[in-house]
Amino acid sequence: MTLDDILASPRTRRPVVMGILNVTPDSFSDGGEFFDARQAARQARRLADDGADILDVGAESTRPGSERVSTDEQIRRLRDVLPAAVACGAPVSIDTTLSPVARFALDAGAAIVNEVSAGRDDPAMLELAASRKVPIILMHMLGEPKDMQARPRYENVVAEVRAFLAARADAAIAAGVPRERIIVDPGIGFGKTLEHNLALLAGTAELASLGFPVLVGPSRKRFIGELTGQDDPHQRVAGTVAACLAAWSRGATIFRVHDVRALRDAMTVAEAIGRDAEP
Ligand code: HH2
């Protein structure tokens, strides 16, 4: 899929599968598995072979309670991995909130910025996306990873997340990012209880009504374990697929997941049913 296909997905309804590559020692479900550059390169290839339309590469865990990773350390972790990911052929997104890290990744061939602070951590990020003419993902988070799960509260979670995303999209547009290059994400698990996550997934259509492609990232997250009783994140694949299908039926089109093959197969079946049901 090209970047244009990805950005057109709300119109075409083609599901876009984003495969996760965490080059970290401490991510919540796969920390340490791909910390070694050679293993990370192998995983990038596997995600692409499994049908990933985007490879999302990150060098900082944002799991609840995590500490920040410096610019230098993120770049050190990414140096050998990014060229290998880019060589797989799918567009690469860089999951960081620091503009020097994003700049390094874009220079190495990344094509999308995945910004979980929606441009609040480092104001230079929005200008960077504008000047490099790349799509940017703006995600909602309440608080910071360090404290975000300490009693998150909303009056109306869907309305508040929608308003936040609209305001951050306006900030990106003011910094020079064209509206056609903005993707929004409710930030499943980032300062949200089980009920908040379910309301946001159920309310995807309200988020999609902003007019931007909607990305959701429920993959292996704790709320799935809370519902299913699966404590091991690797056992949350079926729950992840169900969450993505529910969001897809309500207008989300981009899905950030660890288990690409499982979601690709599910989406192939769901799409075929949708298509063949049309008269
Ligand atoms: N979730 C995580 C990281 N980056 N980016 C977007 N746009 N949306 C998400 O929901 C999202 C994200 C957290 O998941 P993971 O990468 O598996 O874990 P960790 O942050 O511990 O590396």
Short mmCIF file of C-alpha atoms in Angstrom, two decimals, residues 32-275:
data_model
loop_
_atom_site.label_atom_id
_atom_site.label_comp_id
_atom_site.label_asym_id
_atom_site.label_seq_id
_atom_site.Cartn_x
_atom_site.Cartn_y
_atom_site.Cartn_z
CA GLY A 32 13.56 -7.41 24.97
CA GLU A 33 12.35 -9.75 22.20
CA PHE A 34 13.63 -7.45 19.43
CA PHE A 35 16.16 -5.31 21.33
CA ASP A 36 19.01 -6.88 19.40
CA ALA A 37 19.34 -5.21 15.98
CA ARG A 38 19.55 -8.52 14.10
CA GLN A 39 16.44 -9.89 15.79
CA ALA A 40 14.65 -6.61 15.12
CA ALA A 41 15.55 -6.78 11.43
CA ARG A 42 14.23 -10.35 11.28
CA GLN A 43 11.00 -9.29 12.96
CA ALA A 44 10.56 -6.41 10.47
CA ARG A 45 10.81 -8.96 7.63
CA ARG A 46 8.33 -11.26 9.37
CA LEU A 47 5.79 -8.45 9.87
CA ALA A 48 6.11 -7.46 6.20
CA ASP A 49 5.77 -11.08 5.04
CA ASP A 50 2.69 -11.45 7.25
CA GLY A 51 1.03 -8.59 5.39
CA ALA A 52 1.83 -5.39 7.29
CA ASP A 53 1.00 -2.26 5.28
CA ILE A 54 3.09 -0.08 7.63
CA LEU A 55 5.98 -0.96 9.97
CA ASP A 56 5.85 1.11 13.17
CA VAL A 57 9.31 1.28 14.72
CA GLY A 58 9.78 2.64 18.24
CA ALA A 59 12.70 2.80 20.66
CA GLU A 60 10.89 4.01 23.77
CA SER A 61 8.29 2.10 25.75
CA THR A 62 5.23 4.12 26.71
CA ARG A 63 3.74 1.42 28.93
CA PRO A 64 2.15 2.65 32.16
CA GLY A 65 4.90 3.64 34.60
CA SER A 66 7.69 3.77 32.00
CA GLU A 67 10.51 6.31 32.18
CA ARG A 68 11.65 8.52 29.31
CA VAL A 69 14.46 7.42 26.98
CA SER A 70 16.93 10.10 25.82
CA THR A 71 17.32 11.23 22.22
CA ASP A 72 20.79 9.70 21.96
CA GLU A 73 19.66 6.36 23.30
CA GLN A 74 16.64 6.21 20.98
CA ILE A 75 18.87 6.98 17.99
CA ARG A 76 21.41 4.38 19.11
CA ARG A 77 18.68 1.74 19.26
CA LEU A 78 17.28 2.72 15.85
CA ARG A 79 20.51 3.14 13.89
CA ASP A 80 20.83 -0.38 12.50
CA VAL A 81 17.16 -1.29 12.62
CA LEU A 82 15.63 1.49 10.53
CA PRO A 83 17.48 0.69 7.28
CA ALA A 84 16.45 -2.96 7.65
CA ALA A 85 12.80 -1.98 8.21
CA VAL A 86 12.81 0.44 5.27
CA ALA A 87 14.31 -2.30 3.05
CA CYS A 88 11.19 -4.43 3.65
CA GLY A 89 9.27 -2.15 1.30
CA ALA A 90 6.28 -1.08 3.43
CA PRO A 91 6.16 2.55 4.60
CA VAL A 92 7.88 2.90 7.99
CA SER A 93 6.47 5.07 10.78
CA ILE A 94 8.61 6.32 13.63
CA ASP A 95 7.02 6.12 17.07
CA THR A 96 8.62 8.96 19.04
CA THR A 97 7.72 12.30 20.60
CA LEU A 98 11.18 13.83 20.11
CA SER A 99 11.86 15.78 16.92
CA PRO A 100 15.59 14.92 16.68
CA VAL A 101 14.68 11.22 16.76
CA ALA A 102 11.95 11.71 14.15
CA ARG A 103 14.37 13.71 11.97
CA PHE A 104 16.95 10.92 12.19
CA ALA A 105 14.31 8.35 11.23
CA LEU A 106 12.97 10.40 8.31
CA ASP A 107 16.55 10.81 7.04
CA ALA A 108 16.88 7.01 7.22
CA GLY A 109 13.76 6.55 5.07
CA ALA A 110 10.80 6.58 7.48
CA ALA A 111 7.71 8.09 5.89
CA ILE A 112 5.23 8.70 8.74
CA VAL A 113 5.52 10.24 12.22
CA ASN A 114 3.61 8.42 14.99
CA GLU A 115 3.30 11.00 17.78
CA VAL A 116 1.70 9.71 20.98
CA SER A 117 1.79 13.17 22.60
CA ALA A 118 0.10 14.74 19.54
CA GLY A 119 2.89 17.31 19.27
CA ARG A 120 2.80 18.49 22.90
CA ASP A 121 6.12 17.04 24.14
CA ASP A 122 8.22 18.76 21.52
CA PRO A 123 6.55 21.60 19.62
CA ALA A 124 9.13 21.26 16.82
CA MET A 125 7.51 17.95 15.88
CA LEU A 126 4.55 19.50 14.05
CA GLU A 127 6.82 21.80 12.05
CA LEU A 128 9.05 18.87 11.20
CA ALA A 129 6.11 16.87 9.81
CA ALA A 130 5.04 19.96 7.85
CA SER A 131 8.46 20.68 6.36
CA ARG A 132 9.12 17.02 5.47
CA LYS A 133 5.63 16.68 3.97
CA VAL A 134 4.92 13.42 5.83
CA PRO A 135 1.69 12.18 7.44
CA ILE A 136 1.50 12.50 11.22
CA ILE A 137 -0.50 10.39 13.67
CA LEU A 138 -1.88 12.47 16.56
CA MET A 139 -2.78 10.36 19.59
CA HIS A 140 -4.74 11.22 22.73
CA MET A 141 -3.10 10.59 26.10
CA LEU A 142 -4.25 11.76 29.52
CA GLY A 143 -1.20 12.74 31.59
CA GLU A 144 2.11 11.00 30.89
CA PRO A 145 3.05 7.30 30.76
CA LYS A 146 4.60 7.70 34.23
CA ASP A 147 1.24 8.56 35.85
CA MET A 148 -1.49 8.15 33.23
CA GLN A 149 -3.20 5.13 34.80
CA ALA A 150 -3.49 6.81 38.21
CA ARG A 151 -7.25 7.25 38.35
CA PRO A 152 -8.09 8.62 34.89
CA ARG A 153 -11.35 10.60 34.88
CA TYR A 154 -13.59 12.03 32.17
CA GLU A 155 -17.10 13.50 32.12
CA ASN A 156 -17.67 12.13 28.61
CA VAL A 157 -14.63 10.28 27.33
CA VAL A 158 -15.62 10.16 23.65
CA ALA A 159 -16.54 13.86 23.47
CA GLU A 160 -13.38 14.89 25.35
CA VAL A 161 -11.04 12.77 23.25
CA ARG A 162 -12.75 14.00 20.08
CA ALA A 163 -12.34 17.64 21.15
CA PHE A 164 -8.68 17.06 22.07
CA LEU A 165 -7.95 15.46 18.68
CA ALA A 166 -9.74 18.30 16.85
CA ALA A 167 -7.64 20.87 18.76
CA ARG A 168 -4.37 19.04 18.09
CA ALA A 169 -5.28 18.69 14.40
CA ASP A 170 -5.86 22.47 14.33
CA ALA A 171 -2.41 22.96 15.91
CA ALA A 172 -0.85 20.72 13.26
CA ILE A 173 -2.63 22.59 10.47
CA ALA A 174 -1.46 25.91 11.96
CA ALA A 175 2.11 24.54 11.88
CA GLY A 176 1.72 23.81 8.16
CA VAL A 177 0.60 20.17 8.02
CA PRO A 178 -2.13 19.81 5.36
CA ARG A 179 -5.35 18.28 6.74
CA GLU A 180 -5.05 15.40 4.26
CA ARG A 181 -1.90 14.22 6.05
CA ILE A 182 -3.38 13.98 9.55
CA ILE A 183 -4.38 10.67 11.18
CA VAL A 184 -6.04 10.60 14.62
CA ASP A 185 -5.95 7.96 17.34
CA PRO A 186 -7.94 7.77 20.61
CA GLY A 187 -4.93 6.27 22.45
CA ILE A 188 -6.36 3.03 23.76
CA GLY A 189 -4.85 2.37 27.22
CA PHE A 190 -3.25 5.80 27.60
CA GLY A 191 -4.93 7.19 30.72
CA LYS A 192 -8.07 5.08 30.33
CA THR A 193 -9.94 2.48 32.36
CA LEU A 194 -11.56 -0.58 30.82
CA GLU A 195 -14.84 1.35 30.49
CA HIS A 196 -13.12 4.29 28.81
CA ASN A 197 -11.42 2.01 26.28
CA LEU A 198 -14.71 0.26 25.46
CA ALA A 199 -16.56 3.59 25.10
CA LEU A 200 -13.88 4.89 22.74
CA LEU A 201 -13.92 1.77 20.57
CA ALA A 202 -17.73 1.83 20.50
CA GLY A 203 -17.62 5.57 19.73
CA THR A 204 -15.21 5.28 16.80
CA ALA A 205 -17.79 6.74 14.41
CA GLU A 206 -17.82 9.99 16.40
CA LEU A 207 -14.05 10.22 16.09
CA ALA A 208 -14.21 9.38 12.36
CA SER A 209 -16.69 12.24 11.90
CA LEU A 210 -13.73 14.64 12.36
CA GLY A 211 -12.87 13.72 8.78
CA PHE A 212 -9.43 12.20 9.43
CA PRO A 213 -8.44 8.54 9.11
CA VAL A 214 -8.79 6.87 12.53
CA LEU A 215 -6.06 4.56 13.85
CA VAL A 216 -6.65 2.30 16.86
CA GLY A 217 -4.01 0.43 18.85
CA PRO A 218 -5.67 -2.09 21.17
CA SER A 219 -3.02 -4.76 20.58
CA ARG A 220 -2.52 -7.13 23.53
CA LYS A 221 -3.39 -4.30 25.94
CA ARG A 222 -4.46 -4.75 29.53
CA PHE A 223 -8.18 -4.07 28.95
CA ILE A 224 -8.31 -7.23 26.83
CA GLY A 225 -6.81 -9.19 29.69
CA GLU A 226 -9.35 -7.64 32.06
CA LEU A 227 -12.20 -8.87 29.85
CA THR A 228 -10.83 -12.31 28.97
CA GLY A 229 -8.79 -13.19 32.05
CA GLN A 230 -5.70 -13.66 29.89
CA ASP A 231 -2.75 -12.41 31.97
CA ASP A 232 -0.14 -13.22 29.33
CA PRO A 233 -0.22 -10.50 26.63
CA HIS A 234 0.65 -13.12 23.99
CA GLN A 235 -2.71 -14.78 24.72
CA ARG A 236 -4.66 -11.63 23.85
CA VAL A 237 -4.55 -12.02 20.06
CA ALA A 238 -8.19 -13.04 19.59
CA GLY A 239 -9.31 -10.17 21.81
CA THR A 240 -7.15 -7.78 19.79
CA VAL A 241 -8.70 -8.97 16.53
CA ALA A 242 -12.20 -8.55 17.95
CA ALA A 243 -11.42 -4.98 19.08
CA CYS A 244 -10.06 -4.09 15.63
CA LEU A 245 -13.07 -5.58 13.82
CA ALA A 246 -15.46 -3.70 16.10
CA ALA A 247 -13.60 -0.45 15.43
CA TRP A 248 -13.45 -1.16 11.68
CA SER A 249 -17.21 -1.65 11.51
CA ARG A 250 -17.52 1.83 13.07
CA GLY A 251 -15.13 3.63 10.73
CA ALA A 252 -11.53 3.06 11.93
CA THR A 253 -9.27 1.94 9.08
CA ILE A 254 -5.73 1.73 10.51
CA PHE A 255 -4.86 -0.93 13.12
CA ARG A 256 -1.60 -0.99 15.08
CA VAL A 257 -0.95 -4.61 16.09
CA HIS A 258 1.79 -7.04 17.10
CA ASP A 259 0.09 -10.06 15.46
CA VAL A 260 -0.17 -9.01 11.85
CA ARG A 261 -1.05 -12.38 10.27
CA ALA A 262 -4.05 -12.93 12.54
CA LEU A 263 -5.53 -9.50 11.86
CA ARG A 264 -4.77 -9.66 8.13
CA ASP A 265 -6.69 -12.95 7.83
CA ALA A 266 -9.61 -11.62 9.89
CA MET A 267 -9.81 -8.45 7.80
CA THR A 268 -9.64 -10.43 4.54
CA VAL A 269 -12.69 -12.42 5.62
CA ALA A 270 -14.57 -9.38 6.96
CA GLU A 271 -13.87 -7.42 3.77
CA ALA A 272 -15.01 -10.29 1.54
CA ILE A 273 -18.29 -10.55 3.44
CA GLY A 274 -18.84 -6.79 3.15
CA ARG A 275 -18.03 -6.77 -0.55
#
